[in-house]
């Protein structure tokens, strides 16, 4: 491993850890800090790429699908009436792409470092959950994430990532230790009472079982089934306790989803535009059915990233997003047929985040979409020779443009 790869790997992991603070990385000071660190790490990794070395790139189908989705976003940005909100969305997309590219650049060995890094943050968050729940009396603690659903989803992805590595590498001491260290995180998930995380961990767990079942011995299959039963019972109890808490708006999310589809029906080829749903949401309000003020409880997000894509990008966005999903699935199936190396834990964790995004806005939590970007990079990366580096003059131009955009589009709004 050369020095550039080491720096890129450490920088990327530092970004993932930093994003777990300050409302899942969305608090302005924390947001600026991890944006700056991600920018510096990305530019360093790109500038010092060694020519002629063996490198990695994403699978062709996934790269084309992501490019199509980015093109739809750029067109939407150009047409957006509320340009600043659209710009913020484009910055989020750029951060996702940068984390995705760094995960590919650092290579598959990143998984060895990723588990301990995620576990260290997971233990901290779980400790905070216990403190907030049993010391301060918060009925729905959220650690530093400000939203229990986001934290539970992040913990679920970490648990599945570690479990997948243990199941496929039972003789690996590090994998066994990571899986054991992930067990307390299940208690953290239970404390949050998140139904969205339950959907995610169930989907990711089933995906994990489906991928490894044929290759497991009978004893290992029994262990896997027992683990599913224990986790399922614990999750069911946690959700049952959550449902006992009074919440007159428990099922209002169904009405929000129904209302959020309206922009797709009104503008099927463009939607509201990236980041524009918040501007359109007041026109989609519905009576909450409680008290004299029938419209006093509003919503500003779709509460589903699948619906957000449709509402903000229209049918072109739906097709591009679907292309990404299909291309990733096809890549995984192809690797399985060829018996190529594939990190099952990363696939399961990515599946959990994808499933939860159907019922939550995972894209609004940097801590979650950055982990998702890294997992996606690990899943779709393939070996390829490093291309000839760009000439120093053009590299300098790219760096200057990137720094200028960061100062104008990131630092300036933060100072405002």
Short mmCIF file of C-alpha atoms in Angstrom, two decimals:
data_model
loop_
_atom_site.label_atom_id
_atom_site.label_comp_id
_atom_site.label_asym_id
_atom_site.label_seq_id
_atom_site.Cartn_x
_atom_site.Cartn_y
_atom_site.Cartn_z
CA UNK A 1 0.00 0.00 0.00
CA UNK A 2 1.51 3.33 -1.06
CA UNK A 3 1.42 6.50 0.99
CA UNK A 4 -1.32 8.12 -1.09
CA UNK A 5 -3.66 5.17 -0.55
CA UNK A 6 -2.96 5.29 3.18
CA UNK A 7 -3.73 9.01 3.35
CA UNK A 8 -6.92 8.55 1.31
CA UNK A 9 -8.06 5.68 3.52
CA UNK A 10 -7.43 7.54 6.77
CA UNK A 11 -9.03 10.70 5.41
CA UNK A 12 -12.14 8.84 4.25
CA UNK A 13 -12.58 7.08 7.59
CA UNK A 14 -12.11 10.39 9.40
CA UNK A 15 -14.90 11.88 7.28
CA UNK A 16 -17.23 9.00 8.16
CA UNK A 17 -16.52 9.40 11.87
CA UNK A 18 -16.79 13.19 11.84
CA UNK A 19 -20.16 12.99 10.09
CA UNK A 20 -21.63 11.08 13.05
CA UNK A 21 -21.54 14.27 15.14
CA UNK A 22 -23.68 17.39 14.88
CA UNK A 23 -27.09 16.03 13.84
CA UNK A 24 -25.65 13.22 11.70
CA UNK A 25 -23.22 15.63 10.04
CA UNK A 26 -25.81 18.25 9.03
CA UNK A 27 -25.10 20.87 11.72
CA UNK A 28 -23.41 23.82 9.90
CA UNK A 29 -20.04 23.72 11.70
CA UNK A 30 -19.70 19.95 11.43
CA UNK A 31 -20.95 20.05 7.83
CA UNK A 32 -18.26 22.54 6.84
CA UNK A 33 -15.57 20.53 8.65
CA UNK A 34 -16.25 17.22 6.96
CA UNK A 35 -16.81 18.92 3.59
CA UNK A 36 -13.34 20.48 3.88
CA UNK A 37 -11.74 17.19 4.94
CA UNK A 38 -13.45 15.28 2.14
CA UNK A 39 -12.37 17.86 -0.44
CA UNK A 40 -8.72 17.80 0.68
CA UNK A 41 -8.64 13.99 0.81
CA UNK A 42 -10.21 13.66 -2.65
CA UNK A 43 -7.85 16.17 -4.25
CA UNK A 44 -4.78 14.56 -2.66
CA UNK A 45 -5.82 11.07 -3.77
CA UNK A 46 -6.43 12.30 -7.32
CA UNK A 47 -3.31 14.49 -7.60
CA UNK A 48 -0.84 11.81 -6.48
CA UNK A 49 -2.22 8.89 -8.47
CA UNK A 50 0.74 6.80 -9.60
CA UNK A 51 0.77 6.06 -13.37
CA UNK A 52 0.99 2.43 -14.44
CA UNK A 53 -0.09 1.01 -11.09
CA UNK A 54 -2.92 -1.47 -10.58
CA UNK A 55 -5.98 0.43 -9.50
CA UNK A 56 -9.72 0.06 -9.27
CA UNK A 57 -12.78 1.49 -10.97
CA UNK A 58 -16.54 1.00 -10.70
CA UNK A 59 -18.28 -1.49 -12.94
CA UNK A 60 -19.22 0.02 -16.29
CA UNK A 61 -22.96 -0.40 -15.82
CA UNK A 62 -22.99 1.26 -12.42
CA UNK A 63 -20.79 4.12 -13.62
CA UNK A 64 -23.09 4.81 -16.58
CA UNK A 65 -26.20 4.65 -14.40
CA UNK A 66 -24.75 7.05 -11.84
CA UNK A 67 -23.68 9.38 -14.64
CA UNK A 68 -27.25 9.36 -16.00
CA UNK A 69 -28.67 10.16 -12.57
CA UNK A 70 -26.17 13.00 -12.12
CA UNK A 71 -27.13 14.36 -15.54
CA UNK A 72 -30.80 14.43 -14.52
CA UNK A 73 -29.80 16.29 -11.35
CA UNK A 74 -27.74 18.85 -13.29
CA UNK A 75 -30.63 19.53 -15.67
CA UNK A 76 -32.97 19.91 -12.71
CA UNK A 77 -30.53 22.28 -11.03
CA UNK A 78 -30.42 24.48 -14.14
CA UNK A 79 -34.23 24.74 -14.13
CA UNK A 80 -34.77 25.08 -10.36
CA UNK A 81 -36.57 28.26 -9.22
CA UNK A 82 -35.12 28.08 -5.69
CA UNK A 83 -31.50 27.88 -6.79
CA UNK A 84 -29.84 27.84 -3.37
CA UNK A 85 -31.77 24.75 -2.23
CA UNK A 86 -30.87 23.10 -5.53
CA UNK A 87 -27.20 24.01 -4.97
CA UNK A 88 -27.25 22.42 -1.51
CA UNK A 89 -28.62 19.24 -3.06
CA UNK A 90 -25.86 19.26 -5.68
CA UNK A 91 -23.26 19.63 -2.91
CA UNK A 92 -24.73 16.55 -1.20
CA UNK A 93 -24.52 14.64 -4.47
CA UNK A 94 -20.91 15.76 -4.97
CA UNK A 95 -20.05 14.56 -1.45
CA UNK A 96 -21.66 11.19 -2.17
CA UNK A 97 -19.72 10.83 -5.43
CA UNK A 98 -16.44 11.86 -3.74
CA UNK A 99 -16.88 9.29 -0.95
CA UNK A 100 -17.83 6.66 -3.55
CA UNK A 101 -14.72 7.46 -5.61
CA UNK A 102 -12.43 7.40 -2.57
CA UNK A 103 -13.78 4.00 -1.51
CA UNK A 104 -12.92 2.68 -4.95
CA UNK A 105 -9.54 4.44 -4.98
CA UNK A 106 -8.47 2.94 -1.64
CA UNK A 107 -9.33 -0.60 -2.75
CA UNK A 108 -11.07 -3.60 -1.17
CA UNK A 109 -8.68 -3.60 1.80
CA UNK A 110 -10.70 -0.67 3.13
CA UNK A 111 -13.12 -3.21 4.64
CA UNK A 112 -10.46 -4.27 7.16
CA UNK A 113 -10.30 -0.70 8.48
CA UNK A 114 -13.98 0.14 8.08
CA UNK A 115 -15.34 -2.31 10.65
CA UNK A 116 -13.29 -1.06 13.65
CA UNK A 117 -13.92 2.56 12.66
CA UNK A 118 -17.69 2.11 12.51
CA UNK A 119 -17.70 0.07 15.71
CA UNK A 120 -15.84 2.75 17.65
CA UNK A 121 -18.45 5.34 16.66
CA UNK A 122 -21.24 2.81 17.23
CA UNK A 123 -20.14 2.13 20.80
CA UNK A 124 -20.03 5.87 21.51
CA UNK A 125 -23.52 6.38 20.11
CA UNK A 126 -24.90 3.37 21.99
CA UNK A 127 -23.43 4.70 25.24
CA UNK A 128 -25.09 8.05 24.59
CA UNK A 129 -28.39 6.30 23.89
CA UNK A 130 -28.28 4.53 27.26
CA UNK A 131 -27.41 7.78 29.02
CA UNK A 132 -30.15 9.75 27.30
CA UNK A 133 -32.77 7.05 27.86
CA UNK A 134 -32.07 5.97 31.43
CA UNK A 135 -30.40 9.04 32.96
CA UNK A 136 -32.04 12.03 31.28
CA UNK A 137 -35.32 10.17 30.66
CA UNK A 138 -35.61 10.88 26.93
CA UNK A 139 -38.27 8.45 25.59
CA UNK A 140 -36.72 8.45 22.10
CA UNK A 141 -32.99 9.18 22.37
CA UNK A 142 -30.95 9.86 19.24
CA UNK A 143 -27.33 10.22 20.37
CA UNK A 144 -25.68 12.95 18.31
CA UNK A 145 -27.90 12.20 15.28
CA UNK A 146 -30.91 14.29 16.39
CA UNK A 147 -33.19 11.67 14.81
CA UNK A 148 -33.51 8.17 16.30
CA UNK A 149 -34.44 6.67 12.93
CA UNK A 150 -31.20 7.88 11.36
CA UNK A 151 -29.06 6.60 14.22
CA UNK A 152 -30.83 3.24 14.28
CA UNK A 153 -30.31 2.87 10.53
CA UNK A 154 -26.62 3.69 10.88
CA UNK A 155 -26.25 1.15 13.71
CA UNK A 156 -28.13 -1.49 11.70
CA UNK A 157 -25.79 -1.05 8.74
CA UNK A 158 -22.77 -1.40 11.05
CA UNK A 159 -24.13 -4.58 12.64
CA UNK A 160 -24.86 -6.19 9.28
CA UNK A 161 -21.46 -5.22 7.89
CA UNK A 162 -19.67 -6.87 10.82
CA UNK A 163 -22.00 -9.89 10.82
CA UNK A 164 -21.42 -10.50 7.13
CA UNK A 165 -17.66 -10.52 7.53
CA UNK A 166 -17.90 -12.96 10.45
CA UNK A 167 -20.25 -15.37 8.63
CA UNK A 168 -18.06 -15.51 5.53
CA UNK A 169 -14.75 -15.55 7.47
CA UNK A 170 -15.40 -17.65 10.60
CA UNK A 171 -11.69 -18.34 11.15
CA UNK A 172 -10.71 -14.66 11.02
CA UNK A 173 -10.12 -13.39 14.56
CA UNK A 174 -10.70 -9.78 13.59
CA UNK A 175 -14.02 -10.67 11.94
CA UNK A 176 -15.11 -12.67 15.01
CA UNK A 177 -14.11 -9.86 17.33
CA UNK A 178 -15.94 -7.27 15.24
CA UNK A 179 -19.11 -9.36 15.20
CA UNK A 180 -18.98 -9.79 18.98
CA UNK A 181 -18.34 -6.07 19.45
CA UNK A 182 -21.39 -5.29 17.30
CA UNK A 183 -23.82 -7.13 19.60
CA UNK A 184 -24.30 -4.17 22.03
CA UNK A 185 -25.29 -2.03 19.04
CA UNK A 186 -28.44 -4.14 18.77
CA UNK A 187 -29.46 -2.83 22.19
CA UNK A 188 -28.97 0.69 20.86
CA UNK A 189 -31.28 -0.06 17.93
CA UNK A 190 -33.89 -1.45 20.33
CA UNK A 191 -33.75 1.66 22.51
CA UNK A 192 -34.57 3.91 19.55
CA UNK A 193 -37.71 1.92 18.73
CA UNK A 194 -37.21 2.77 15.05
CA UNK A 195 -39.60 1.00 12.70
CA UNK A 196 -37.60 2.16 9.69
CA UNK A 197 -34.44 0.55 11.04
CA UNK A 198 -36.42 -2.65 11.64
CA UNK A 199 -37.36 -2.66 7.95
CA UNK A 200 -33.72 -2.10 7.04
CA UNK A 201 -32.19 -4.75 9.29
CA UNK A 202 -34.84 -7.28 8.24
CA UNK A 203 -34.19 -6.66 4.55
CA UNK A 204 -30.41 -6.64 4.99
CA UNK A 205 -30.54 -9.77 7.14
CA UNK A 206 -32.62 -11.67 4.58
CA UNK A 207 -30.27 -10.55 1.82
CA UNK A 208 -27.29 -11.70 3.88
CA UNK A 209 -28.87 -15.09 4.56
CA UNK A 210 -29.80 -15.56 0.92
CA UNK A 211 -26.26 -14.84 -0.25
CA UNK A 212 -24.47 -17.17 2.19
CA UNK A 213 -27.00 -19.94 2.85
CA UNK A 214 -25.81 -22.45 0.23
CA UNK A 215 -22.20 -22.19 1.32
CA UNK A 216 -22.85 -22.73 5.04
CA UNK A 217 -22.49 -25.98 6.92
CA UNK A 218 -25.52 -27.29 8.82
CA UNK A 219 -24.20 -26.07 12.17
CA UNK A 220 -23.57 -22.58 10.81
CA UNK A 221 -27.08 -22.49 9.34
CA UNK A 222 -28.55 -23.26 12.75
CA UNK A 223 -26.47 -20.48 14.29
CA UNK A 224 -27.67 -18.05 11.63
CA UNK A 225 -31.32 -19.00 12.19
CA UNK A 226 -30.89 -18.65 15.96
CA UNK A 227 -29.35 -15.21 15.51
CA UNK A 228 -32.28 -14.15 13.31
CA UNK A 229 -34.78 -15.37 15.90
CA UNK A 230 -33.06 -13.49 18.73
CA UNK A 231 -32.77 -10.27 16.74
CA UNK A 232 -36.34 -10.60 15.47
CA UNK A 233 -37.79 -11.10 18.95
CA UNK A 234 -35.77 -8.20 20.39
CA UNK A 235 -36.79 -5.91 17.54
CA UNK A 236 -40.45 -6.91 17.85
CA UNK A 237 -40.43 -6.19 21.58
CA UNK A 238 -38.79 -2.80 20.99
CA UNK A 239 -41.37 -1.83 18.36
CA UNK A 240 -44.20 -3.09 20.60
CA UNK A 241 -42.97 -0.88 23.44
CA UNK A 242 -42.74 2.04 21.01
CA UNK A 243 -46.33 1.47 19.88
CA UNK A 244 -47.53 1.69 23.48
CA UNK A 245 -46.40 5.31 23.62
CA UNK A 246 -49.20 7.77 22.75
CA UNK A 247 -48.80 9.16 19.23
CA UNK A 248 -51.91 10.47 17.46
CA UNK A 249 -49.91 10.97 14.25
CA UNK A 250 -48.35 7.49 14.11
CA UNK A 251 -49.79 6.59 10.71
CA UNK A 252 -49.78 10.04 9.15
CA UNK A 253 -46.72 9.10 7.11
CA UNK A 254 -49.02 7.21 4.74
CA UNK A 255 -50.85 10.46 3.97
CA UNK A 256 -47.52 12.25 3.53
CA UNK A 257 -46.43 9.68 0.95
CA UNK A 258 -49.72 10.06 -0.90
CA UNK A 259 -49.38 13.84 -0.95
CA UNK A 260 -45.71 13.68 -1.97
CA UNK A 261 -46.54 11.86 -5.19
CA UNK A 262 -48.60 14.84 -6.43
CA UNK A 263 -45.57 16.72 -7.90
CA UNK A 264 -44.80 13.68 -10.07
CA UNK A 265 -48.36 13.70 -11.39
CA UNK A 266 -48.34 17.46 -11.96
CA UNK A 267 -44.90 17.61 -13.64
CA UNK A 268 -44.02 14.05 -14.70
CA UNK A 269 -40.93 15.01 -16.73
CA UNK A 270 -39.31 17.37 -14.22
CA UNK A 271 -40.86 17.04 -10.76
CA UNK A 272 -40.26 19.97 -8.43
CA UNK A 273 -36.50 20.00 -9.15
CA UNK A 274 -33.65 18.93 -6.82
CA UNK A 275 -34.10 20.37 -3.34
CA UNK A 276 -37.36 22.07 -4.34
CA UNK A 277 -39.81 19.82 -2.49
CA UNK A 278 -39.51 21.95 0.64
CA UNK A 279 -40.79 24.88 -1.44
CA UNK A 280 -43.73 22.88 -2.78
CA UNK A 281 -44.67 21.13 0.50
CA UNK A 282 -46.95 23.93 1.86
CA UNK A 283 -49.18 23.44 -1.19
CA UNK A 284 -49.54 19.74 -0.37
CA UNK A 285 -50.71 20.08 3.24
CA UNK A 286 -53.69 18.06 4.41
CA UNK A 287 -55.84 18.32 7.56
CA UNK A 288 -54.32 16.43 10.47
CA UNK A 289 -57.69 15.59 12.00
CA UNK A 290 -56.76 16.85 15.48
CA UNK A 291 -58.14 19.94 17.22
CA UNK A 292 -59.57 23.16 15.85
CA UNK A 293 -56.44 24.05 13.85
CA UNK A 294 -56.72 21.43 11.14
CA UNK A 295 -53.62 22.49 9.18
CA UNK A 296 -51.24 23.38 12.02
CA UNK A 297 -49.09 20.25 11.59
CA UNK A 298 -47.16 20.35 8.34
CA UNK A 299 -44.40 18.40 6.64
CA UNK A 300 -41.34 19.52 4.67
CA UNK A 301 -39.92 16.22 3.41
CA UNK A 302 -41.28 13.16 1.62
CA UNK A 303 -40.27 10.76 4.43
CA UNK A 304 -39.11 8.36 1.71
CA UNK A 305 -36.12 8.73 -0.58
CA UNK A 306 -37.77 6.58 -3.20
CA UNK A 307 -40.65 9.04 -3.34
CA UNK A 308 -38.25 11.99 -3.08
CA UNK A 309 -36.57 10.92 -6.32
CA UNK A 310 -39.94 10.77 -8.06
CA UNK A 311 -41.22 14.04 -6.58
CA UNK A 312 -38.08 16.10 -7.26
CA UNK A 313 -36.76 14.55 -10.49
CA UNK A 314 -39.85 13.19 -12.22
CA UNK A 315 -39.85 10.08 -14.40
CA UNK A 316 -36.32 10.69 -15.77
CA UNK A 317 -35.04 10.55 -12.19
CA UNK A 318 -37.08 7.42 -11.46
CA UNK A 319 -35.65 5.69 -14.53
CA UNK A 320 -32.08 6.75 -13.75
CA UNK A 321 -32.42 5.71 -10.11
CA UNK A 322 -33.92 2.39 -11.15
CA UNK A 323 -31.03 1.90 -13.58
CA UNK A 324 -28.57 2.37 -10.71
CA UNK A 325 -30.39 -0.22 -8.58
CA UNK A 326 -30.63 -2.74 -11.41
CA UNK A 327 -26.98 -2.26 -12.44
CA UNK A 328 -25.77 -2.83 -8.87
CA UNK A 329 -27.94 -5.93 -8.55
CA UNK A 330 -26.68 -7.24 -11.89
CA UNK A 331 -23.07 -6.63 -10.84
CA UNK A 332 -23.59 -8.57 -7.59
CA UNK A 333 -25.25 -11.46 -9.45
CA UNK A 334 -22.45 -11.52 -12.01
CA UNK A 335 -19.78 -11.63 -9.30
CA UNK A 336 -21.63 -14.48 -7.60
CA UNK A 337 -21.86 -16.53 -10.80
CA UNK A 338 -18.14 -16.11 -11.45
CA UNK A 339 -17.25 -16.78 -7.79
CA UNK A 340 -15.39 -13.46 -7.74
CA UNK A 341 -14.56 -11.95 -4.33
CA UNK A 342 -17.52 -10.02 -2.93
CA UNK A 343 -17.88 -8.56 0.55
CA UNK A 344 -21.22 -9.96 1.69
CA UNK A 345 -21.29 -7.70 4.75
CA UNK A 346 -21.06 -4.60 2.57
CA UNK A 347 -23.86 -5.90 0.35
CA UNK A 348 -26.12 -6.61 3.34
CA UNK A 349 -25.45 -3.23 4.96
CA UNK A 350 -26.08 -1.45 1.66
CA UNK A 351 -29.33 -3.41 1.27
CA UNK A 352 -30.43 -2.33 4.74
CA UNK A 353 -29.86 1.36 3.98
CA UNK A 354 -31.65 1.00 0.65
CA UNK A 355 -34.66 -0.66 2.29
CA UNK A 356 -34.86 1.95 5.04
CA UNK A 357 -34.68 4.72 2.44
CA UNK A 358 -38.09 3.53 1.25
CA UNK A 359 -39.64 4.73 4.53
CA UNK A 360 -37.18 7.44 5.63
CA UNK A 361 -35.22 10.29 4.06
CA UNK A 362 -31.79 8.70 4.52
CA UNK A 363 -30.43 11.21 1.99
CA UNK A 364 -30.95 14.02 4.52
CA UNK A 365 -28.43 12.49 6.97
CA UNK A 366 -24.80 12.82 5.79
CA UNK A 367 -23.66 10.11 8.21
CA UNK A 368 -25.93 7.66 6.41
CA UNK A 369 -25.44 8.61 2.79
CA UNK A 370 -21.65 8.77 3.21
CA UNK A 371 -21.58 5.24 4.63
CA UNK A 372 -23.89 4.21 1.80
CA UNK A 373 -21.50 5.72 -0.76
CA UNK A 374 -18.53 3.85 0.72
CA UNK A 375 -20.45 0.56 0.82
CA UNK A 376 -21.56 1.05 -2.78
CA UNK A 377 -17.95 1.69 -3.81
CA UNK A 378 -16.80 -1.50 -2.07
CA UNK A 379 -19.54 -3.54 -3.75
CA UNK A 380 -19.10 -2.40 -7.37
CA UNK A 381 -15.32 -1.90 -7.52
CA UNK A 382 -13.28 -3.95 -9.99
CA UNK A 383 -9.57 -4.03 -10.74
CA UNK A 384 -8.32 -1.90 -13.62
CA UNK A 385 -5.05 -0.22 -14.61
CA UNK A 386 -4.65 3.35 -13.47
CA UNK A 387 -5.13 5.77 -16.33
CA UNK A 388 -2.46 8.20 -17.38
CA UNK A 389 -2.60 11.17 -14.99
CA UNK A 390 -3.81 14.54 -16.18
CA UNK A 391 -1.11 17.10 -16.96
CA UNK A 392 0.00 19.19 -13.97
CA UNK A 393 -1.38 22.40 -15.50
CA UNK A 394 -4.87 20.96 -15.90
CA UNK A 395 -4.69 19.37 -12.47
CA UNK A 396 -3.89 22.79 -11.02
CA UNK A 397 -6.88 24.27 -12.85
CA UNK A 398 -9.19 21.58 -11.46
CA UNK A 399 -7.89 22.15 -7.93
CA UNK A 400 -8.38 25.91 -8.21
CA UNK A 401 -11.93 25.49 -9.52
CA UNK A 402 -12.78 23.01 -6.74
CA UNK A 403 -11.37 25.29 -4.03
CA UNK A 404 -13.20 28.29 -5.53
CA UNK A 405 -16.52 26.40 -5.51
CA UNK A 406 -15.90 25.30 -1.94
CA UNK A 407 -15.20 28.85 -0.76
CA UNK A 408 -18.11 30.42 -2.65
CA UNK A 409 -20.67 27.65 -2.27
CA UNK A 410 -19.76 26.22 1.13
CA UNK A 411 -17.75 28.64 3.25
CA UNK A 412 -19.67 31.77 2.22
CA UNK A 413 -23.12 30.38 3.17
CA UNK A 414 -21.66 29.12 6.45
CA UNK A 415 -20.40 32.63 7.29
CA UNK A 416 -23.66 34.29 6.26
#
